[in-house]
PDB file of C-alpha atoms and ligand atoms in Angstrom:
ATOM      1  CA  MET A 895       0.000   0.000   0.000  1.00 97.00           C
ATOM      2  CA  LEU A 896       1.284   3.446  -0.961  1.00 98.00           C
ATOM      3  CA  LYS A 897      -0.629   6.470   0.280  1.00 98.00           C
ATOM      4  CA  VAL A 898      -0.185  10.126   1.169  1.00 98.00           C
ATOM      5  CA  THR A 899      -1.827  12.080   3.982  1.00 98.00           C
ATOM      6  CA  PHE A 900      -2.106  15.758   3.139  1.00 98.00           C
ATOM      7  CA  THR A 901      -3.535  17.529   6.186  1.00 98.00           C
ATOM      8  CA  PRO A 902      -3.013  17.733   9.966  1.00 97.00           C
ATOM      9  CA  ALA A 903      -6.586  16.456  10.393  1.00 96.00           C
ATOM     10  CA  GLU A 904      -5.164  13.050   9.438  1.00 97.00           C
ATOM     11  CA  PHE A 905      -2.538  12.990  12.238  1.00 97.00           C
ATOM     12  CA  GLU A 906      -5.052  11.770  14.802  1.00 95.00           C
ATOM     13  CA  ALA A 907      -6.274   8.890  12.643  1.00 95.00           C
ATOM     14  CA  LEU A 908      -2.662   7.963  11.958  1.00 96.00           C
ATOM     15  CA  ALA A 909      -1.855   7.879  15.669  1.00 96.00           C
ATOM     16  CA  ARG A 910      -4.798   5.484  16.217  1.00 96.00           C
ATOM     17  CA  THR A 911      -3.774   3.170  13.338  1.00 96.00           C
ATOM     18  CA  ASP A 912      -1.666   0.057  13.820  1.00 97.00           C
ATOM     19  CA  LEU A 913       1.489   1.138  11.959  1.00 98.00           C
ATOM     20  CA  SER A 914       3.660  -1.721  13.207  1.00 97.00           C
ATOM     21  CA  GLN A 915       4.071  -3.052   9.637  1.00 98.00           C
ATOM     22  CA  THR A 916       4.226   0.404   8.013  1.00 98.00           C
ATOM     23  CA  THR A 917       7.015   2.786   7.033  1.00 98.00           C
ATOM     24  CA  CYS A 918       6.112   6.468   7.377  1.00 98.00           C
ATOM     25  CA  VAL A 919       8.027   9.299   5.717  1.00 98.00           C
ATOM     26  CA  VAL A 920       7.316  12.700   7.253  1.00 98.00           C
ATOM     27  CA  PHE A 921       7.748  16.010   5.390  1.00 97.00           C
ATOM     28  CA  ASP A 922       7.375  19.547   6.576  1.00 98.00           C
ATOM     29  CA  ILE A 923       9.398  21.237   3.885  1.00 98.00           C
ATOM     30  CA  LEU A 924       8.813  24.773   5.210  1.00 98.00           C
ATOM     31  CA  ARG A 925      10.435  24.238   7.603  1.00 98.00           C
ATOM     32  CA  ALA A 926      10.395  21.663  10.398  1.00 98.00           C
ATOM     33  CA  THR A 927      11.869  18.582   8.717  1.00 98.00           C
ATOM     34  CA  SER A 928      14.293  20.643   6.594  1.00 98.00           C
ATOM     35  CA  THR A 929      15.587  22.210   9.803  1.00 98.00           C
ATOM     36  CA  MET A 930      15.919  18.852  11.591  1.00 98.00           C
ATOM     37  CA  VAL A 931      17.843  17.322   8.699  1.00 98.00           C
ATOM     38  CA  THR A 932      20.133  20.383   8.617  1.00 98.00           C
ATOM     39  CA  ALA A 933      20.744  20.221  12.378  1.00 98.00           C
ATOM     40  CA  LEU A 934      21.789  16.565  12.216  1.00 98.00           C
ATOM     41  CA  ALA A 935      23.980  17.163   9.151  1.00 98.00           C
ATOM     42  CA  ASN A 936      25.681  19.949  11.103  1.00 98.00           C
ATOM     43  CA  GLY A 937      26.499  17.630  13.993  1.00 98.00           C
ATOM     44  CA  ALA A 938      23.530  17.681  16.394  1.00 98.00           C
ATOM     45  CA  GLU A 939      23.526  14.396  18.322  1.00 98.00           C
ATOM     46  CA  ARG A 940      19.757  13.860  18.454  1.00 98.00           C
ATOM     47  CA  ILE A 941      16.442  15.735  18.292  1.00 98.00           C
ATOM     48  CA  ARG A 942      13.314  15.117  20.343  1.00 98.00           C
ATOM     49  CA  PRO A 943      10.175  16.355  18.554  1.00 98.00           C
ATOM     50  CA  VAL A 944       7.259  17.115  20.884  1.00 98.00           C
ATOM     51  CA  ALA A 945       3.785  18.393  20.134  1.00 96.00           C
ATOM     52  CA  THR A 946       3.374  21.189  22.680  1.00 96.00           C
ATOM     53  CA  ILE A 947       5.389  23.934  24.389  1.00 97.00           C
ATOM     54  CA  GLN A 948       4.502  22.374  27.744  1.00 97.00           C
ATOM     55  CA  GLU A 949       5.958  19.009  26.688  1.00 97.00           C
ATOM     56  CA  ALA A 950       9.112  20.754  25.479  1.00 98.00           C
ATOM     57  CA  LEU A 951       9.561  22.362  28.907  1.00 98.00           C
ATOM     58  CA  GLU A 952       8.971  19.010  30.641  1.00 97.00           C
ATOM     59  CA  GLN A 953      11.548  17.320  28.403  1.00 98.00           C
ATOM     60  CA  LYS A 954      14.011  20.118  29.128  1.00 97.00           C
ATOM     61  CA  ALA A 955      13.624  19.419  32.863  1.00 97.00           C
ATOM     62  CA  GLY A 956      14.757  15.824  32.195  1.00 97.00           C
ATOM     63  CA  HIS A 957      17.518  16.871  29.771  1.00 98.00           C
ATOM     64  CA  PRO A 958      18.867  20.175  31.143  1.00 98.00           C
ATOM     65  CA  GLU A 959      21.802  20.136  28.705  1.00 98.00           C
ATOM     66  CA  ALA A 960      19.475  20.130  25.645  1.00 98.00           C
ATOM     67  CA  LEU A 961      18.715  23.201  23.540  1.00 98.00           C
ATOM     68  CA  LEU A 962      15.051  24.262  23.448  1.00 98.00           C
ATOM     69  CA  CYS A 963      13.973  24.845  19.847  1.00 98.00           C
ATOM     70  CA  GLY A 964      10.917  25.535  17.724  1.00 98.00           C
ATOM     71  CA  GLU A 965       8.357  28.079  16.677  1.00 98.00           C
ATOM     72  CA  ARG A 966       4.841  29.358  17.000  1.00 97.00           C
ATOM     73  CA  LEU A 967       3.543  31.536  14.151  1.00 95.00           C
ATOM     74  CA  GLY A 968       6.968  31.007  12.553  1.00 96.00           C
ATOM     75  CA  ARG A 969       8.894  32.752  15.353  1.00 97.00           C
ATOM     76  CA  ARG A 970      11.145  31.512  18.142  1.00 98.00           C
ATOM     77  CA  ILE A 971       9.178  30.776  21.319  1.00 98.00           C
ATOM     78  CA  THR A 972       9.704  33.425  23.984  1.00 98.00           C
ATOM     79  CA  ALA A 973       9.322  33.849  27.734  1.00 97.00           C
ATOM     80  CA  GLU A 974       5.866  35.418  27.297  1.00 96.00           C
ATOM     81  CA  GLN A 975       4.591  32.154  25.797  1.00 95.00           C
ATOM     82  CA  THR A 976       6.192  29.910  28.428  1.00 95.00           C
ATOM     83  CA  LYS A 977       5.840  31.980  31.592  1.00 91.00           C
ATOM     84  CA  GLY A 978       9.542  32.642  31.821  1.00 95.00           C
ATOM     85  CA  THR A 979      11.694  30.564  29.468  1.00 96.00           C
ATOM     86  CA  ASP A 980      13.108  31.931  26.227  1.00 98.00           C
ATOM     87  CA  PHE A 981      13.759  29.127  23.732  1.00 98.00           C
ATOM     88  CA  ASP A 982      17.339  28.895  22.451  1.00 98.00           C
ATOM     89  CA  LEU A 983      16.544  28.573  18.744  1.00 98.00           C
ATOM     90  CA  GLY A 984      13.629  29.141  16.379  1.00 98.00           C
ATOM     91  CA  ASN A 985      12.817  26.953  13.360  1.00 98.00           C
ATOM     92  CA  SER A 986      15.073  28.468  10.706  1.00 98.00           C
ATOM     93  CA  PRO A 987      17.547  25.944   9.253  1.00 98.00           C
ATOM     94  CA  ARG A 988      20.067  28.799   9.018  1.00 98.00           C
ATOM     95  CA  GLU A 989      20.229  29.017  12.817  1.00 98.00           C
ATOM     96  CA  TYR A 990      21.381  25.399  13.171  1.00 98.00           C
ATOM     97  CA  THR A 991      25.051  25.896  12.361  1.00 98.00           C
ATOM     98  CA  ALA A 992      27.764  23.422  13.326  1.00 98.00           C
ATOM     99  CA  GLU A 993      29.042  25.973  15.814  1.00 98.00           C
ATOM    100  CA  ILE A 994      25.741  25.981  17.681  1.00 98.00           C
ATOM    101  CA  VAL A 995      24.506  22.386  17.430  1.00 98.00           C
ATOM    102  CA  THR A 996      27.547  20.068  17.254  1.00 98.00           C
ATOM    103  CA  GLY A 997      27.224  17.349  19.904  1.00 98.00           C
ATOM    104  CA  LYS A 998      23.984  18.813  21.252  1.00 98.00           C
ATOM    105  CA  SER A 999      20.607  17.241  22.044  1.00 98.00           C
ATOM    106  CA  LEU A1000      17.717  19.348  20.777  1.00 98.00           C
ATOM    107  CA  ILE A1001      14.127  19.418  21.997  1.00 98.00           C
ATOM    108  CA  THR A1002      11.794  20.950  19.455  1.00 98.00           C
ATOM    109  CA  THR A1003       8.139  21.840  19.085  1.00 98.00           C
ATOM    110  CA  THR A1004       6.714  23.308  15.876  1.00 98.00           C
ATOM    111  CA  THR A1005       3.186  24.031  14.725  1.00 97.00           C
ATOM    112  CA  ASN A1006       2.656  20.970  12.515  1.00 97.00           C
ATOM    113  CA  GLY A1007       5.913  19.140  11.811  1.00 98.00           C
ATOM    114  CA  THR A1008       6.541  17.790  15.292  1.00 97.00           C
ATOM    115  CA  ARG A1009       2.862  16.773  15.650  1.00 97.00           C
ATOM    116  CA  ALA A1010       3.140  14.810  12.397  1.00 98.00           C
ATOM    117  CA  LEU A1011       6.208  12.995  13.706  1.00 98.00           C
ATOM    118  CA  ARG A1012       4.575  12.147  17.015  1.00 96.00           C
ATOM    119  CA  ALA A1013       1.575  10.683  15.166  1.00 97.00           C
ATOM    120  CA  CYS A1014       3.920   8.186  13.446  1.00 97.00           C
ATOM    121  CA  LEU A1015       5.735   7.051  16.580  1.00 94.00           C
ATOM    122  CA  GLY A1016       4.278   3.499  16.516  1.00 93.00           C
ATOM    123  CA  ALA A1017       5.367   2.837  12.931  1.00 98.00           C
ATOM    124  CA  GLN A1018       7.844   0.112  11.999  1.00 98.00           C
ATOM    125  CA  GLU A1019      10.132   2.793  10.587  1.00 98.00           C
ATOM    126  CA  VAL A1020       9.785   6.585  10.519  1.00 98.00           C
ATOM    127  CA  LEU A1021      11.969   8.554   8.101  1.00 98.00           C
ATOM    128  CA  VAL A1022      12.343  12.309   8.383  1.00 98.00           C
ATOM    129  CA  SER A1023      12.656  13.798   4.930  1.00 98.00           C
ATOM    130  CA  SER A1024      12.994  17.035   3.001  1.00 98.00           C
ATOM    131  CA  PHE A1025      14.242  18.126  -0.410  1.00 98.00           C
ATOM    132  CA  LEU A1026      17.687  18.396   1.206  1.00 98.00           C
ATOM    133  CA  ASN A1027      17.949  14.633   1.792  1.00 98.00           C
ATOM    134  CA  LEU A1028      15.375  13.426  -0.735  1.00 98.00           C
ATOM    135  CA  GLN A1029      17.650  11.065  -2.683  1.00 98.00           C
ATOM    136  CA  ALA A1030      19.031   9.480   0.504  1.00 98.00           C
ATOM    137  CA  THR A1031      15.429   8.818   1.599  1.00 98.00           C
ATOM    138  CA  ILE A1032      14.532   7.357  -1.799  1.00 98.00           C
ATOM    139  CA  ASP A1033      17.595   5.061  -1.790  1.00 98.00           C
ATOM    140  CA  GLN A1034      16.675   3.824   1.685  1.00 98.00           C
ATOM    141  CA  LEU A1035      13.081   3.090   0.621  1.00 98.00           C
ATOM    142  CA  ARG A1036      14.169   1.305  -2.544  1.00 98.00           C
ATOM    143  CA  ASN A1037      16.614  -0.842  -0.534  1.00 98.00           C
ATOM    144  CA  ASN A1038      14.060  -1.723   2.136  1.00 96.00           C
ATOM    145  CA  HIS A1039      11.057  -1.980  -0.172  1.00 95.00           C
ATOM    146  CA  PRO A1040       8.359  -1.506   2.498  1.00 97.00           C
ATOM    147  CA  LYS A1041       5.024  -3.194   1.736  1.00 96.00           C
ATOM    148  CA  GLN A1042       3.111  -0.401   3.452  1.00 98.00           C
ATOM    149  CA  LEU A1043       4.334   3.135   2.896  1.00 98.00           C
ATOM    150  CA  VAL A1044       2.594   6.263   4.145  1.00 98.00           C
ATOM    151  CA  LEU A1045       3.961   9.664   3.089  1.00 98.00           C
ATOM    152  CA  VAL A1046       2.889  12.120   5.788  1.00 98.00           C
ATOM    153  CA  CYS A1047       2.668  15.836   4.919  1.00 98.00           C
ATOM    154  CA  GLY A1048       2.876  18.413   7.712  1.00 98.00           C
ATOM    155  CA  GLY A1049       0.565  20.885   5.969  1.00 97.00           C
ATOM    156  CA  THR A1050      -0.031  24.594   6.549  1.00 95.00           C
ATOM    157  CA  HIS A1051      -2.285  25.562   9.456  1.00 93.00           C
ATOM    158  CA  GLU A1052      -4.949  22.839   9.218  1.00 94.00           C
ATOM    159  CA  GLU A1053      -4.712  22.625   5.407  1.00 96.00           C
ATOM    160  CA  ALA A1054      -2.656  20.763   2.833  1.00 98.00           C
ATOM    161  CA  ALA A1055       0.650  22.421   1.861  1.00 98.00           C
ATOM    162  CA  PHE A1056       1.711  22.538  -1.784  1.00 98.00           C
ATOM    163  CA  GLU A1057       5.429  22.037  -1.027  1.00 98.00           C
ATOM    164  CA  ASP A1058       4.813  18.972   1.174  1.00 98.00           C
ATOM    165  CA  ALA A1059       2.487  17.409  -1.409  1.00 98.00           C
ATOM    166  CA  LEU A1060       5.204  17.946  -4.045  1.00 98.00           C
ATOM    167  CA  ALA A1061       7.872  16.277  -1.923  1.00 98.00           C
ATOM    168  CA  ALA A1062       5.542  13.344  -1.247  1.00 98.00           C
ATOM    169  CA  GLY A1063       4.971  13.175  -5.006  1.00 98.00           C
ATOM    170  CA  ALA A1064       8.710  13.030  -5.654  1.00 98.00           C
ATOM    171  CA  ILE A1065       8.955   9.989  -3.384  1.00 98.00           C
ATOM    172  CA  ALA A1066       5.812   8.390  -4.821  1.00 98.00           C
ATOM    173  CA  ASP A1067       7.261   8.803  -8.318  1.00 98.00           C
ATOM    174  CA  ALA A1068      10.613   7.308  -7.331  1.00 98.00           C
ATOM    175  CA  VAL A1069       9.111   4.172  -5.737  1.00 98.00           C
ATOM    176  CA  TRP A1070       6.097   3.834  -8.054  1.00 98.00           C
ATOM    177  CA  ASP A1071       7.370   0.641  -9.690  1.00 97.00           C
ATOM    178  CA  LEU A1072       7.603  -1.088  -6.288  1.00 96.00           C
ATOM    179  CA  PHE A1073       3.796  -1.006  -5.934  1.00 96.00           C
ATOM    180  CA  THR A1074       0.957  -2.313  -8.066  1.00 93.00           C
ATOM    181  CA  GLU A1075      -2.084  -0.314  -9.182  1.00 89.00           C
ATOM    182  CA  ARG A1076      -4.179  -2.301  -6.703  1.00 90.00           C
ATOM    183  CA  THR A1077      -1.992  -1.202  -3.765  1.00 94.00           C
ATOM    184  CA  THR A1078      -1.571   2.446  -4.769  1.00 97.00           C
ATOM    185  CA  GLU A1079      -4.113   4.892  -3.373  1.00 97.00           C
ATOM    186  CA  ASP A1080      -5.406   7.929  -5.279  1.00 98.00           C
ATOM    187  CA  SER A1081      -3.658  10.224  -2.777  1.00 98.00           C
ATOM    188  CA  ALA A1082      -0.323   8.874  -4.071  1.00 98.00           C
ATOM    189  CA  GLN A1083      -1.411   9.360  -7.686  1.00 98.00           C
ATOM    190  CA  ILE A1084      -2.477  12.951  -6.903  1.00 98.00           C
ATOM    191  CA  SER A1085       0.865  13.883  -5.380  1.00 98.00           C
ATOM    192  CA  ARG A1086       2.823  12.070  -8.098  1.00 98.00           C
ATOM    193  CA  SER A1087       0.915  13.967 -10.799  1.00 98.00           C
ATOM    194  CA  LEU A1088       1.668  17.230  -8.994  1.00 98.00           C
ATOM    195  CA  TRP A1089       5.375  16.389  -8.890  1.00 98.00           C
ATOM    196  CA  GLN A1090       5.403  15.470 -12.585  1.00 98.00           C
ATOM    197  CA  ALA A1091       3.692  18.760 -13.449  1.00 98.00           C
ATOM    198  CA  TYR A1092       5.948  21.013 -11.347  1.00 98.00           C
ATOM    199  CA  ARG A1093       9.275  19.198 -10.953  1.00 97.00           C
ATOM    200  CA  ASP A1094      10.953  21.489 -13.496  1.00 97.00           C
ATOM    201  CA  SER A1095       9.649  24.704 -11.959  1.00 96.00           C
ATOM    202  CA  LEU A1096       9.878  23.820  -8.295  1.00 94.00           C
ATOM    203  CA  ASN A1097      11.173  27.130  -6.959  1.00 94.00           C
ATOM    204  CA  ASP A1098       8.808  29.287  -9.000  1.00 95.00           C
ATOM    205  CA  SER A1099       5.730  27.247  -8.136  1.00 96.00           C
ATOM    206  CA  ILE A1100       6.476  26.986  -4.425  1.00 96.00           C
ATOM    207  CA  GLN A1101       6.946  30.774  -4.103  1.00 93.00           C
ATOM    208  CA  HIS A1102       3.160  31.031  -4.537  1.00 93.00           C
ATOM    209  CA  ALA A1103       2.308  28.533  -1.803  1.00 97.00           C
ATOM    210  CA  LEU A1104       0.876  29.974   1.412  1.00 96.00           C
ATOM    211  CA  ASN A1105       3.761  28.839   3.622  1.00 96.00           C
ATOM    212  CA  ALA A1106       6.371  30.339   1.301  1.00 97.00           C
ATOM    213  CA  ARG A1107       4.460  33.621   1.006  1.00 97.00           C
ATOM    214  CA  ARG A1108       4.228  33.774   4.816  1.00 97.00           C
ATOM    215  CA  LEU A1109       8.004  33.317   5.202  1.00 97.00           C
ATOM    216  CA  LEU A1110       8.903  35.608   2.293  1.00 97.00           C
ATOM    217  CA  ALA A1111       6.893  38.404   3.915  1.00 97.00           C
ATOM    218  CA  VAL A1112       9.148  38.366   7.007  1.00 97.00           C
ATOM    219  CA  PRO A1113      12.568  39.849   6.086  1.00 97.00           C
ATOM    220  CA  GLU A1114      14.569  37.760   8.568  1.00 97.00           C
ATOM    221  CA  LEU A1115      12.855  34.496   7.523  1.00 97.00           C
ATOM    222  CA  ALA A1116      12.626  35.032   3.745  1.00 98.00           C
ATOM    223  CA  ALA A1117      15.937  33.292   2.960  1.00 98.00           C
ATOM    224  CA  ASP A1118      14.627  30.104   4.582  1.00 98.00           C
ATOM    225  CA  VAL A1119      12.508  29.379   1.498  1.00 98.00           C
ATOM    226  CA  ASP A1120      15.465  29.004  -0.889  1.00 97.00           C
ATOM    227  CA  CYS A1121      17.420  27.247   1.832  1.00 98.00           C
ATOM    228  CA  CYS A1122      14.704  24.555   2.211  1.00 98.00           C
ATOM    229  CA  LEU A1123      14.295  24.128  -1.561  1.00 97.00           C
ATOM    230  CA  GLN A1124      17.897  23.001  -2.159  1.00 98.00           C
ATOM    231  CA  MET A1125      17.877  19.521  -3.647  1.00 98.00           C
ATOM    232  CA  ASN A1126      19.986  16.634  -2.287  1.00 98.00           C
ATOM    233  CA  THR A1127      22.598  18.695  -0.506  1.00 98.00           C
ATOM    234  CA  ILE A1128      22.612  16.245   2.422  1.00 98.00           C
ATOM    235  CA  ASP A1129      23.343  12.566   1.887  1.00 98.00           C
ATOM    236  CA  GLN A1130      21.872  11.336   5.141  1.00 98.00           C
ATOM    237  CA  VAL A1131      18.960   9.070   6.058  1.00 98.00           C
ATOM    238  CA  VAL A1132      17.232  10.540   9.107  1.00 98.00           C
ATOM    239  CA  ARG A1133      15.029   8.406  11.383  1.00 98.00           C
ATOM    240  CA  LEU A1134      12.765   8.809  14.394  1.00 98.00           C
ATOM    241  CA  ASP A1135      13.665   5.958  16.749  1.00 97.00           C
ATOM    242  CA  PRO A1136      11.076   4.119  18.888  1.00 96.00           C
ATOM    243  CA  GLN A1137      12.222   6.098  21.960  1.00 96.00           C
ATOM    244  CA  GLY A1138      11.156   9.300  20.212  1.00 97.00           C
ATOM    245  CA  TRP A1139      14.588  10.677  19.242  1.00 98.00           C
ATOM    246  CA  ILE A1140      15.486  11.684  15.696  1.00 98.00           C
ATOM    247  CA  ARG A1141      19.038  10.686  14.730  1.00 97.00           C
TER     248      ARG A1141
HETATM  249  C1  MLT B 855       5.572  23.645  11.215  1.00 68.86           C
HETATM  250  O1  MLT B 855       6.053  22.696  11.855  1.00 68.86           O
HETATM  251  O2  MLT B 855       4.360  23.855  11.137  1.00 68.86           O
HETATM  252  C2  MLT B 855       6.458  24.549  10.419  1.00 68.86           C
HETATM  253  O3  MLT B 855       7.645  24.033  10.150  1.00 68.86           O
HETATM  254  C3  MLT B 855       6.199  25.986  10.613  1.00 68.86           C
HETATM  255  C4  MLT B 855       7.352  26.939  10.448  1.00 68.86           C
HETATM  256  O4  MLT B 855       8.495  26.623  10.665  1.00 68.86           O
HETATM  257  O5  MLT B 855       7.130  28.089  10.138  1.00 68.86           O
END
């Protein structure tokens, strides 16, 4: 079975599904999974994605050495939102330099991306993907040939996100021959068709997506869009382990 989930409304159903025989690939291109992949490539030891600010603070109490990371409304979380604790980093991949993250544990909460990851926690394998490490993800899937593959899009607000659907389509296209028509859901065909239509004009088409427009409108975040649209700059398979750490 090959399918794609497009919206956050599907996270809850996913969390209730028996995923023990399923591989999930999670995308939040702008920007959560792109940032996580960048952080690990730049030497972060591990990343704990959590759904809420409260959970992030609780995790920090158990891991005082960890950096607190993430965003709400695209911005770093501040003391006003936590009753006293300023987070160390926001959700821009450009903040996660080797200088700042090498050897560090990170605890992160973002609007949709970390919720998507938490929903997949019971899966046989959870891969964390982005355009940055797309080919590494594809190679891993082709080697492992999962019988059940769910491509999970983070979305924008509570809606589908164009850039996530495109990335899911790129994966669907690359593993299409591993599945039969009977085991391929329409959601996979939809995203694959989108990828085939826009693969040659990726940057131009994504500039018009809501998430990109939101980031481009904020001068200090605008460069994140191009940064997250780089293709295959990181040759690393990234996984969420059963203990809830991304490595
Ligand atoms: C999210 O997790 O919803 C996003 O990555 C939002 C963002 O970084 O702006």
